[in-house]
Amino acid sequence: MSQGSPAVVVAEDALLIREGICQLLVASGCTVLAAVPDADQLSSALETHIGEVDVVVLDIRMPPTHTDEGIRALEELRARGSTVGVLLLSMYASGSLAVRALSAGGATGYLLKDRVKDGTALADAVRTVAGGGSVVDPEVVTLLMSSTGRARGLEALTPKELEVLRLMAEGRSNLGIGRVLGISPKTVDTHVEHILDKLGIQPSEGENRRVLAVLELLRNRG
């Protein structure tokens, strides 16, 4: 991946939406290698461009059943050992689908299609996933954070730490979190370390601790 220009394959069955996504990505500096309408053609495209793809932008509901083909395609990729980044697009906010997506492992994002209208938001999410990070749509995070009751497993976190975790779930860097909260990146780093310690997430080779923390949030609030 050249700096700031991830190579993308788009899988979306609706022609106009597929073309719109491609146009937004290209306008934002991404390279679109292929655009396909279903999971079968996605597999062919990934074989054609093996070793070139940084991110797959993938509709959750595709032919033939329009249920969870996108999620299953992600799970099959991970089962085959693929580490390509995957950004899933959905019409609806679903905490359970977001959990399932991130639980598949690897660099993964879950974005509402309404967010795709903002080319910058789409491209930022693609770049975050291409860089090995995770992204959950702010609307999904807000929905989960507003659920009643204290989430089991998160009781030890302070209100500030919960806010930091919410922004982590949106895919923001420590610098970005600091800008939103008006605190220094060093202070954010301290909060993040406290969050990881309180959640019992220890350093582990091959695992992104921030993604594991976000999964803890989604599982307990879903």
C-alpha atoms as an extended CHARMM CRD file, in Angstrom:
* protein
*
       222  EXT
         1         1  MET       CA              0.0000000000        0.0000000000        0.0000000000  PROA      1               0.0000000000
         2         2  SER       CA              1.3680000000        3.3610000000       -0.9700000000  PROA      2               0.0000000000
         3         3  GLN       CA              1.1130000000        5.9780000000        1.7590000000  PROA      3               0.0000000000
         4         4  GLY       CA             -2.5250000000        7.0350000000        2.0990000000  PROA      4               0.0000000000
         5         5  SER       CA             -3.6390000000        5.1520000000       -1.0290000000  PROA      5               0.0000000000
         6         6  PRO       CA             -4.9500000000        1.7010000000       -0.0560000000  PROA      6               0.0000000000
         7         7  ALA       CA             -5.8920000000       -0.7640000000       -2.7900000000  PROA      7               0.0000000000
         8         8  VAL       CA             -9.5550000000       -1.7720000000       -2.4890000000  PROA      8               0.0000000000
         9         9  VAL       CA            -11.9680000000       -4.3650000000       -3.8350000000  PROA      9               0.0000000000
        10        10  VAL       CA            -15.6570000000       -3.4120000000       -3.5490000000  PROA      10              0.0000000000
        11        11  ALA       CA            -18.4370000000       -6.0240000000       -3.2260000000  PROA      11              0.0000000000
        12        12  GLU       CA            -21.9670000000       -4.5640000000       -3.4160000000  PROA      12              0.0000000000
        13        13  ASP       CA            -24.9010000000       -5.9680000000       -5.3910000000  PROA      13              0.0000000000
        14        14  ALA       CA            -26.6970000000       -2.6520000000       -6.0550000000  PROA      14              0.0000000000
        15        15  LEU       CA            -25.0750000000       -1.2130000000       -9.1870000000  PROA      15              0.0000000000
        16        16  LEU       CA            -25.5960000000        2.4750000000       -8.4160000000  PROA      16              0.0000000000
        17        17  ILE       CA            -24.3550000000        2.1160000000       -4.8360000000  PROA      17              0.0000000000
        18        18  ARG       CA            -21.3680000000        0.0900000000       -6.0280000000  PROA      18              0.0000000000
        19        19  GLU       CA            -20.4390000000        2.7330000000       -8.5880000000  PROA      19              0.0000000000
        20        20  GLY       CA            -20.9590000000        5.5050000000       -6.0440000000  PROA      20              0.0000000000
        21        21  ILE       CA            -18.6620000000        3.8210000000       -3.5220000000  PROA      21              0.0000000000
        22        22  CYS       CA            -15.9810000000        3.4050000000       -6.1780000000  PROA      22              0.0000000000
        23        23  GLN       CA            -16.2140000000        7.0550000000       -7.2180000000  PROA      23              0.0000000000
        24        24  LEU       CA            -15.9600000000        8.2540000000       -3.6100000000  PROA      24              0.0000000000
        25        25  LEU       CA            -12.9510000000        6.0430000000       -2.9390000000  PROA      25              0.0000000000
        26        26  VAL       CA            -11.1060000000        7.1370000000       -6.0790000000  PROA      26              0.0000000000
        27        27  ALA       CA            -11.8690000000       10.7980000000       -5.3400000000  PROA      27              0.0000000000
        28        28  SER       CA            -10.3900000000       10.2780000000       -1.8550000000  PROA      28              0.0000000000
        29        29  GLY       CA             -7.1420000000        8.8650000000       -3.2260000000  PROA      29              0.0000000000
        30        30  CYS       CA             -7.8220000000        5.1380000000       -2.9070000000  PROA      30              0.0000000000
        31        31  THR       CA             -7.1700000000        2.6490000000       -5.6990000000  PROA      31              0.0000000000
        32        32  VAL       CA            -10.1340000000        0.4550000000       -6.6950000000  PROA      32              0.0000000000
        33        33  LEU       CA             -8.8330000000       -2.8180000000       -8.1290000000  PROA      33              0.0000000000
        34        34  ALA       CA            -12.2300000000       -4.4130000000       -8.7600000000  PROA      34              0.0000000000
        35        35  ALA       CA            -15.9460000000       -3.9400000000       -8.0760000000  PROA      35              0.0000000000
        36        36  VAL       CA            -18.2190000000       -7.0020000000       -7.9720000000  PROA      36              0.0000000000
        37        37  PRO       CA            -21.8790000000       -7.7880000000       -7.1470000000  PROA      37              0.0000000000
        38        38  ASP       CA            -21.6310000000      -10.9640000000       -5.0340000000  PROA      38              0.0000000000
        39        39  ALA       CA            -19.4630000000      -13.1830000000       -2.8460000000  PROA      39              0.0000000000
        40        40  ASP       CA            -18.5600000000      -15.6160000000       -5.6420000000  PROA      40              0.0000000000
        41        41  GLN       CA            -17.1580000000      -12.8600000000       -7.8380000000  PROA      41              0.0000000000
        42        42  LEU       CA            -15.4270000000      -11.4110000000       -4.7830000000  PROA      42              0.0000000000
        43        43  SER       CA            -13.4930000000      -14.6610000000       -4.3800000000  PROA      43              0.0000000000
        44        44  SER       CA            -12.4540000000      -14.5190000000       -8.0330000000  PROA      44              0.0000000000
        45        45  ALA       CA            -11.3780000000      -10.8800000000       -7.7270000000  PROA      45              0.0000000000
        46        46  LEU       CA             -9.2710000000      -11.6250000000       -4.6590000000  PROA      46              0.0000000000
        47        47  GLU       CA             -7.5800000000      -14.5060000000       -6.4820000000  PROA      47              0.0000000000
        48        48  THR       CA             -6.8830000000      -12.2550000000       -9.4710000000  PROA      48              0.0000000000
        49        49  HSD       CA             -5.3810000000       -9.5490000000       -7.2620000000  PROA      49              0.0000000000
        50        50  ILE       CA             -3.7580000000      -11.8030000000       -4.6740000000  PROA      50              0.0000000000
        51        51  GLY       CA             -1.1590000000       -9.9000000000       -2.6660000000  PROA      51              0.0000000000
        52        52  GLU       CA             -2.3870000000       -6.5300000000       -3.9510000000  PROA      52              0.0000000000
        53        53  VAL       CA             -5.5420000000       -5.9240000000       -1.9030000000  PROA      53              0.0000000000
        54        54  ASP       CA             -5.3880000000       -3.8910000000        1.3060000000  PROA      54              0.0000000000
        55        55  VAL       CA             -9.1190000000       -3.6710000000        2.0580000000  PROA      55              0.0000000000
        56        56  VAL       CA            -12.3520000000       -5.2780000000        0.9050000000  PROA      56              0.0000000000
        57        57  VAL       CA            -15.3930000000       -2.9910000000        1.1830000000  PROA      57              0.0000000000
        58        58  LEU       CA            -18.1900000000       -5.5010000000        1.5740000000  PROA      58              0.0000000000
        59        59  ASP       CA            -21.9860000000       -5.2470000000        1.7820000000  PROA      59              0.0000000000
        60        60  ILE       CA            -23.3360000000       -7.3580000000        4.6530000000  PROA      60              0.0000000000
        61        61  ARG       CA            -26.4260000000       -8.4540000000        2.6740000000  PROA      61              0.0000000000
        62        62  MET       CA            -25.7630000000       -9.7780000000       -0.8410000000  PROA      62              0.0000000000
        63        63  PRO       CA            -27.2250000000      -12.3980000000       -3.2060000000  PROA      63              0.0000000000
        64        64  PRO       CA            -28.5310000000      -15.0040000000       -3.0740000000  PROA      64              0.0000000000
        65        65  THR       CA            -30.3800000000      -14.6450000000        0.2680000000  PROA      65              0.0000000000
        66        66  HSD       CA            -29.5790000000      -11.0360000000        1.2120000000  PROA      66              0.0000000000
        67        67  THR       CA            -29.0800000000      -12.0170000000        4.8630000000  PROA      67              0.0000000000
        68        68  ASP       CA            -25.4950000000      -12.2990000000        6.0930000000  PROA      68              0.0000000000
        69        69  GLU       CA            -23.4550000000      -13.1740000000        2.9950000000  PROA      69              0.0000000000
        70        70  GLY       CA            -20.9650000000      -10.3960000000        3.7190000000  PROA      70              0.0000000000
        71        71  ILE       CA            -20.2970000000      -11.5750000000        7.2690000000  PROA      71              0.0000000000
        72        72  ARG       CA            -19.9200000000      -15.1580000000        6.0520000000  PROA      72              0.0000000000
        73        73  ALA       CA            -17.5100000000      -14.0220000000        3.3540000000  PROA      73              0.0000000000
        74        74  LEU       CA            -15.4440000000      -12.2970000000        6.0590000000  PROA      74              0.0000000000
        75        75  GLU       CA            -15.4740000000      -15.4110000000        8.2450000000  PROA      75              0.0000000000
        76        76  GLU       CA            -14.4200000000      -17.5870000000        5.3000000000  PROA      76              0.0000000000
        77        77  LEU       CA            -11.5460000000      -15.2180000000        4.5200000000  PROA      77              0.0000000000
        78        78  ARG       CA            -10.3060000000      -15.4400000000        8.1010000000  PROA      78              0.0000000000
        79        79  ALA       CA            -10.7460000000      -19.2300000000        8.1600000000  PROA      79              0.0000000000
        80        80  ARG       CA             -8.4300000000      -19.4010000000        5.1260000000  PROA      80              0.0000000000
        81        81  GLY       CA             -5.8650000000      -17.3160000000        6.9650000000  PROA      81              0.0000000000
        82        82  SER       CA             -6.3910000000      -14.1050000000        4.9980000000  PROA      82              0.0000000000
        83        83  THR       CA             -5.3270000000      -10.9580000000        6.8290000000  PROA      83              0.0000000000
        84        84  VAL       CA             -6.7680000000       -8.5130000000        4.2860000000  PROA      84              0.0000000000
        85        85  GLY       CA             -8.6860000000       -5.6750000000        5.9140000000  PROA      85              0.0000000000
        86        86  VAL       CA            -12.4810000000       -5.8400000000        5.6220000000  PROA      86              0.0000000000
        87        87  LEU       CA            -14.9160000000       -2.9270000000        5.9390000000  PROA      87              0.0000000000
        88        88  LEU       CA            -18.5190000000       -4.1400000000        6.1740000000  PROA      88              0.0000000000
        89        89  LEU       CA            -21.3810000000       -1.8710000000        5.1120000000  PROA      89              0.0000000000
        90        90  SER       CA            -24.8710000000       -2.1950000000        6.6080000000  PROA      90              0.0000000000
        91        91  MET       CA            -28.2180000000       -0.4510000000        6.2260000000  PROA      91              0.0000000000
        92        92  TYR       CA            -29.0050000000       -0.8850000000        9.9280000000  PROA      92              0.0000000000
        93        93  ALA       CA            -27.2260000000       -0.3550000000       13.2420000000  PROA      93              0.0000000000
        94        94  SER       CA            -26.7020000000       -3.7550000000       14.8510000000  PROA      94              0.0000000000
        95        95  GLY       CA            -24.4740000000       -4.3330000000       17.8440000000  PROA      95              0.0000000000
        96        96  SER       CA            -24.6510000000       -8.1050000000       17.3610000000  PROA      96              0.0000000000
        97        97  LEU       CA            -23.4480000000       -7.8590000000       13.7540000000  PROA      97              0.0000000000
        98        98  ALA       CA            -20.6390000000       -5.5280000000       14.7960000000  PROA      98              0.0000000000
        99        99  VAL       CA            -19.5560000000       -8.0390000000       17.4520000000  PROA      99              0.0000000000
       100       100  ARG       CA            -19.6850000000      -10.8870000000       14.9420000000  PROA      100             0.0000000000
       101       101  ALA       CA            -17.6260000000       -8.8790000000       12.4660000000  PROA      101             0.0000000000
       102       102  LEU       CA            -14.8840000000       -7.9260000000       14.9200000000  PROA      102             0.0000000000
       103       103  SER       CA            -14.8810000000      -11.4080000000       16.4530000000  PROA      103             0.0000000000
       104       104  ALA       CA            -13.7890000000      -12.8110000000       13.0930000000  PROA      104             0.0000000000
       105       105  GLY       CA            -10.3970000000      -11.2720000000       13.8090000000  PROA      105             0.0000000000
       106       106  GLY       CA             -8.0260000000       -9.1570000000       11.7990000000  PROA      106             0.0000000000
       107       107  ALA       CA             -8.4720000000       -5.5540000000       10.7500000000  PROA      107             0.0000000000
       108       108  THR       CA            -12.2250000000       -5.0910000000       10.4530000000  PROA      108             0.0000000000
       109       109  GLY       CA            -14.7250000000       -2.2450000000       10.2830000000  PROA      109             0.0000000000
       110       110  TYR       CA            -18.5230000000       -1.9270000000       10.4680000000  PROA      110             0.0000000000
       111       111  LEU       CA            -20.0020000000        1.1810000000        8.8680000000  PROA      111             0.0000000000
       112       112  LEU       CA            -23.5820000000        2.2290000000        8.1290000000  PROA      112             0.0000000000
       113       113  LYS       CA            -24.3500000000        2.9360000000        4.4800000000  PROA      113             0.0000000000
       114       114  ASP       CA            -25.6200000000        6.3920000000        5.4100000000  PROA      114             0.0000000000
       115       115  ARG       CA            -22.0190000000        7.1890000000        6.3710000000  PROA      115             0.0000000000
       116       116  VAL       CA            -20.8920000000        6.2950000000        2.8450000000  PROA      116             0.0000000000
       117       117  LYS       CA            -22.4690000000        9.5220000000        1.5900000000  PROA      117             0.0000000000
       118       118  ASP       CA            -19.5420000000       11.2390000000        3.3060000000  PROA      118             0.0000000000
       119       119  GLY       CA            -16.5990000000       10.2700000000        1.1380000000  PROA      119             0.0000000000
       120       120  THR       CA            -14.1400000000       11.4350000000        3.7780000000  PROA      120             0.0000000000
       121       121  ALA       CA            -15.6780000000        9.1890000000        6.4540000000  PROA      121             0.0000000000
       122       122  LEU       CA            -15.5920000000        6.2170000000        4.0840000000  PROA      122             0.0000000000
       123       123  ALA       CA            -11.9830000000        6.8240000000        3.0510000000  PROA      123             0.0000000000
       124       124  ASP       CA            -10.8940000000        7.3970000000        6.6660000000  PROA      124             0.0000000000
       125       125  ALA       CA            -12.4850000000        4.0790000000        7.6690000000  PROA      125             0.0000000000
       126       126  VAL       CA            -10.7680000000        2.2960000000        4.7720000000  PROA      126             0.0000000000
       127       127  ARG       CA             -7.3930000000        3.7590000000        5.7510000000  PROA      127             0.0000000000
       128       128  THR       CA             -7.8830000000        2.8220000000        9.4140000000  PROA      128             0.0000000000
       129       129  VAL       CA             -8.6650000000       -0.7770000000        8.4790000000  PROA      129             0.0000000000
       130       130  ALA       CA             -5.8020000000       -0.8470000000        5.9510000000  PROA      130             0.0000000000
       131       131  GLY       CA             -3.4930000000        0.1930000000        8.7850000000  PROA      131             0.0000000000
       132       132  GLY       CA             -4.5980000000       -2.7430000000       10.9360000000  PROA      132             0.0000000000
       133       133  GLY       CA             -7.1720000000       -0.9030000000       13.0460000000  PROA      133             0.0000000000
       134       134  SER       CA            -10.8670000000       -1.3960000000       13.7080000000  PROA      134             0.0000000000
       135       135  VAL       CA            -13.8090000000        0.9290000000       13.0760000000  PROA      135             0.0000000000
       136       136  VAL       CA            -17.3650000000        0.7750000000       14.3990000000  PROA      136             0.0000000000
       137       137  ASP       CA            -19.9280000000        3.2840000000       13.1300000000  PROA      137             0.0000000000
       138       138  PRO       CA            -20.5240000000        6.0960000000       15.6630000000  PROA      138             0.0000000000
       139       139  GLU       CA            -24.2840000000        5.4580000000       15.5500000000  PROA      139             0.0000000000
       140       140  VAL       CA            -23.7610000000        1.8380000000       16.6190000000  PROA      140             0.0000000000
       141       141  VAL       CA            -21.4020000000        2.8910000000       19.4060000000  PROA      141             0.0000000000
       142       142  THR       CA            -23.8490000000        5.5440000000       20.6320000000  PROA      142             0.0000000000
       143       143  LEU       CA            -26.7000000000        3.0140000000       20.5780000000  PROA      143             0.0000000000
       144       144  LEU       CA            -24.7010000000        0.5720000000       22.6650000000  PROA      144             0.0000000000
       145       145  MET       CA            -23.3870000000        3.1730000000       25.0920000000  PROA      145             0.0000000000
       146       146  SER       CA            -26.9110000000        4.4660000000       25.7710000000  PROA      146             0.0000000000
       147       147  SER       CA            -28.2040000000        1.0410000000       26.7840000000  PROA      147             0.0000000000
       148       148  THR       CA            -29.5420000000        0.9460000000       30.3160000000  PROA      148             0.0000000000
       149       149  GLY       CA            -27.5400000000       -0.3970000000       33.2080000000  PROA      149             0.0000000000
       150       150  ARG       CA            -23.8340000000       -0.7720000000       33.7990000000  PROA      150             0.0000000000
       151       151  ALA       CA            -22.2560000000       -3.2680000000       31.4660000000  PROA      151             0.0000000000
       152       152  ARG       CA            -20.8580000000       -6.3850000000       33.0610000000  PROA      152             0.0000000000
       153       153  GLY       CA            -17.0670000000       -6.2800000000       32.7510000000  PROA      153             0.0000000000
       154       154  LEU       CA            -16.8990000000       -2.5070000000       32.3430000000  PROA      154             0.0000000000
       155       155  GLU       CA            -17.8770000000       -1.5180000000       35.8910000000  PROA      155             0.0000000000
       156       156  ALA       CA            -14.3120000000       -0.6460000000       36.8300000000  PROA      156             0.0000000000
       157       157  LEU       CA            -13.9720000000        2.0190000000       34.1370000000  PROA      157             0.0000000000
       158       158  THR       CA            -14.3940000000        5.6760000000       35.0210000000  PROA      158             0.0000000000
       159       159  PRO       CA            -16.7410000000        7.8900000000       32.9500000000  PROA      159             0.0000000000
       160       160  LYS       CA            -13.6960000000        9.3870000000       31.2140000000  PROA      160             0.0000000000
       161       161  GLU       CA            -12.3170000000        5.9360000000       30.4120000000  PROA      161             0.0000000000
       162       162  LEU       CA            -15.6810000000        4.8810000000       28.9800000000  PROA      162             0.0000000000
       163       163  GLU       CA            -15.6420000000        7.9800000000       26.7720000000  PROA      163             0.0000000000
       164       164  VAL       CA            -12.1210000000        7.1300000000       25.5950000000  PROA      164             0.0000000000
       165       165  LEU       CA            -13.2350000000        3.5570000000       24.8680000000  PROA      165             0.0000000000
       166       166  ARG       CA            -16.2250000000        4.8550000000       22.8910000000  PROA      166             0.0000000000
       167       167  LEU       CA            -13.9050000000        6.9590000000       20.7200000000  PROA      167             0.0000000000
       168       168  MET       CA            -11.5350000000        4.0050000000       20.3300000000  PROA      168             0.0000000000
       169       169  ALA       CA            -14.4780000000        2.0040000000       18.9830000000  PROA      169             0.0000000000
       170       170  GLU       CA            -15.0100000000        4.6600000000       16.3190000000  PROA      170             0.0000000000
       171       171  GLY       CA            -11.4680000000        3.9980000000       15.1190000000  PROA      171             0.0000000000
       172       172  ARG       CA             -9.9180000000        7.2200000000       16.3960000000  PROA      172             0.0000000000
       173       173  SER       CA             -6.2080000000        7.4110000000       17.1720000000  PROA      173             0.0000000000
       174       174  ASN       CA             -4.9260000000        8.7040000000       20.5000000000  PROA      174             0.0000000000
       175       175  LEU       CA             -4.2640000000       12.0390000000       18.8110000000  PROA      175             0.0000000000
       176       176  GLY       CA             -7.8340000000       12.1360000000       17.4870000000  PROA      176             0.0000000000
       177       177  ILE       CA             -9.2760000000       11.1790000000       20.8770000000  PROA      177             0.0000000000
       178       178  GLY       CA             -7.2390000000       13.9200000000       22.5100000000  PROA      178             0.0000000000
       179       179  ARG       CA             -8.5940000000       16.5080000000       20.0870000000  PROA      179             0.0000000000
       180       180  VAL       CA            -12.2000000000       15.4900000000       20.7910000000  PROA      180             0.0000000000
       181       181  LEU       CA            -11.7600000000       15.4790000000       24.5730000000  PROA      181             0.0000000000
       182       182  GLY       CA             -9.3760000000       18.4230000000       24.7940000000  PROA      182             0.0000000000
       183       183  ILE       CA             -6.5860000000       16.4460000000       26.4400000000  PROA      183             0.0000000000
       184       184  SER       CA             -3.0410000000       15.5710000000       25.4000000000  PROA      184             0.0000000000
       185       185  PRO       CA             -2.1850000000       12.3580000000       23.5200000000  PROA      185             0.0000000000
       186       186  LYS       CA             -0.0290000000       11.3500000000       26.4950000000  PROA      186             0.0000000000
       187       187  THR       CA             -3.0490000000       11.6190000000       28.7950000000  PROA      187             0.0000000000
       188       188  VAL       CA             -5.0800000000        9.5770000000       26.3100000000  PROA      188             0.0000000000
       189       189  ASP       CA             -2.3400000000        6.9450000000       26.2730000000  PROA      189             0.0000000000
       190       190  THR       CA             -2.5480000000        6.7270000000       30.0650000000  PROA      190             0.0000000000
       191       191  HSD       CA             -6.3340000000        6.2910000000       29.8930000000  PROA      191             0.0000000000
       192       192  VAL       CA             -5.9590000000        3.5750000000       27.2420000000  PROA      192             0.0000000000
       193       193  GLU       CA             -3.4500000000        1.6580000000       29.3440000000  PROA      193             0.0000000000
       194       194  HSD       CA             -5.7670000000        1.8870000000       32.3620000000  PROA      194             0.0000000000
       195       195  ILE       CA             -8.6710000000        0.6150000000       30.2410000000  PROA      195             0.0000000000
       196       196  LEU       CA             -6.6700000000       -2.3510000000       28.9590000000  PROA      196             0.0000000000
       197       197  ASP       CA             -5.3990000000       -3.1850000000       32.4460000000  PROA      197             0.0000000000
       198       198  LYS       CA             -8.8710000000       -2.9790000000       34.0090000000  PROA      198             0.0000000000
       199       199  LEU       CA            -10.3230000000       -5.1920000000       31.2860000000  PROA      199             0.0000000000
       200       200  GLY       CA             -7.5220000000       -7.6960000000       31.8050000000  PROA      200             0.0000000000
       201       201  ILE       CA             -6.2840000000       -7.4170000000       28.2200000000  PROA      201             0.0000000000
       202       202  GLN       CA             -2.6320000000       -8.3620000000       28.3110000000  PROA      202             0.0000000000
       203       203  PRO       CA             -0.0730000000       -7.8790000000       25.5270000000  PROA      203             0.0000000000
       204       204  SER       CA             -0.2500000000      -10.8350000000       23.1320000000  PROA      204             0.0000000000
       205       205  GLU       CA              1.6350000000      -11.3500000000       19.8990000000  PROA      205             0.0000000000
       206       206  GLY       CA             -0.6500000000      -11.1340000000       16.8740000000  PROA      206             0.0000000000
       207       207  GLU       CA             -3.5690000000       -9.5200000000       18.7060000000  PROA      207             0.0000000000
       208       208  ASN       CA             -4.6340000000       -5.8780000000       18.6420000000  PROA      208             0.0000000000
       209       209  ARG       CA             -5.3950000000       -4.9570000000       22.2620000000  PROA      209             0.0000000000
       210       210  ARG       CA             -7.5000000000       -1.9810000000       21.2060000000  PROA      210             0.0000000000
       211       211  VAL       CA             -9.7250000000       -4.2490000000       19.1000000000  PROA      211             0.0000000000
       212       212  LEU       CA            -10.1270000000       -6.6230000000       22.0510000000  PROA      212             0.0000000000
       213       213  ALA       CA            -11.1540000000       -3.6890000000       24.2550000000  PROA      213             0.0000000000
       214       214  VAL       CA            -13.7310000000       -2.5610000000       21.6930000000  PROA      214             0.0000000000
       215       215  LEU       CA            -15.0820000000       -6.1280000000       21.5180000000  PROA      215             0.0000000000
       216       216  GLU       CA            -15.4840000000       -6.0920000000       25.2950000000  PROA      216             0.0000000000
       217       217  LEU       CA            -17.5400000000       -2.9060000000       24.9760000000  PROA      217             0.0000000000
       218       218  LEU       CA            -19.7260000000       -4.2970000000       22.1850000000  PROA      218             0.0000000000
       219       219  ARG       CA            -20.3160000000       -7.6620000000       23.8380000000  PROA      219             0.0000000000
       220       220  ASN       CA            -21.3150000000       -6.1340000000       27.1470000000  PROA      220             0.0000000000
       221       221  ARG       CA            -23.5390000000       -3.4560000000       25.6370000000  PROA      221             0.0000000000
       222       222  GLY       CA            -25.0510000000       -5.5230000000       22.8490000000  PROA      222             0.0000000000
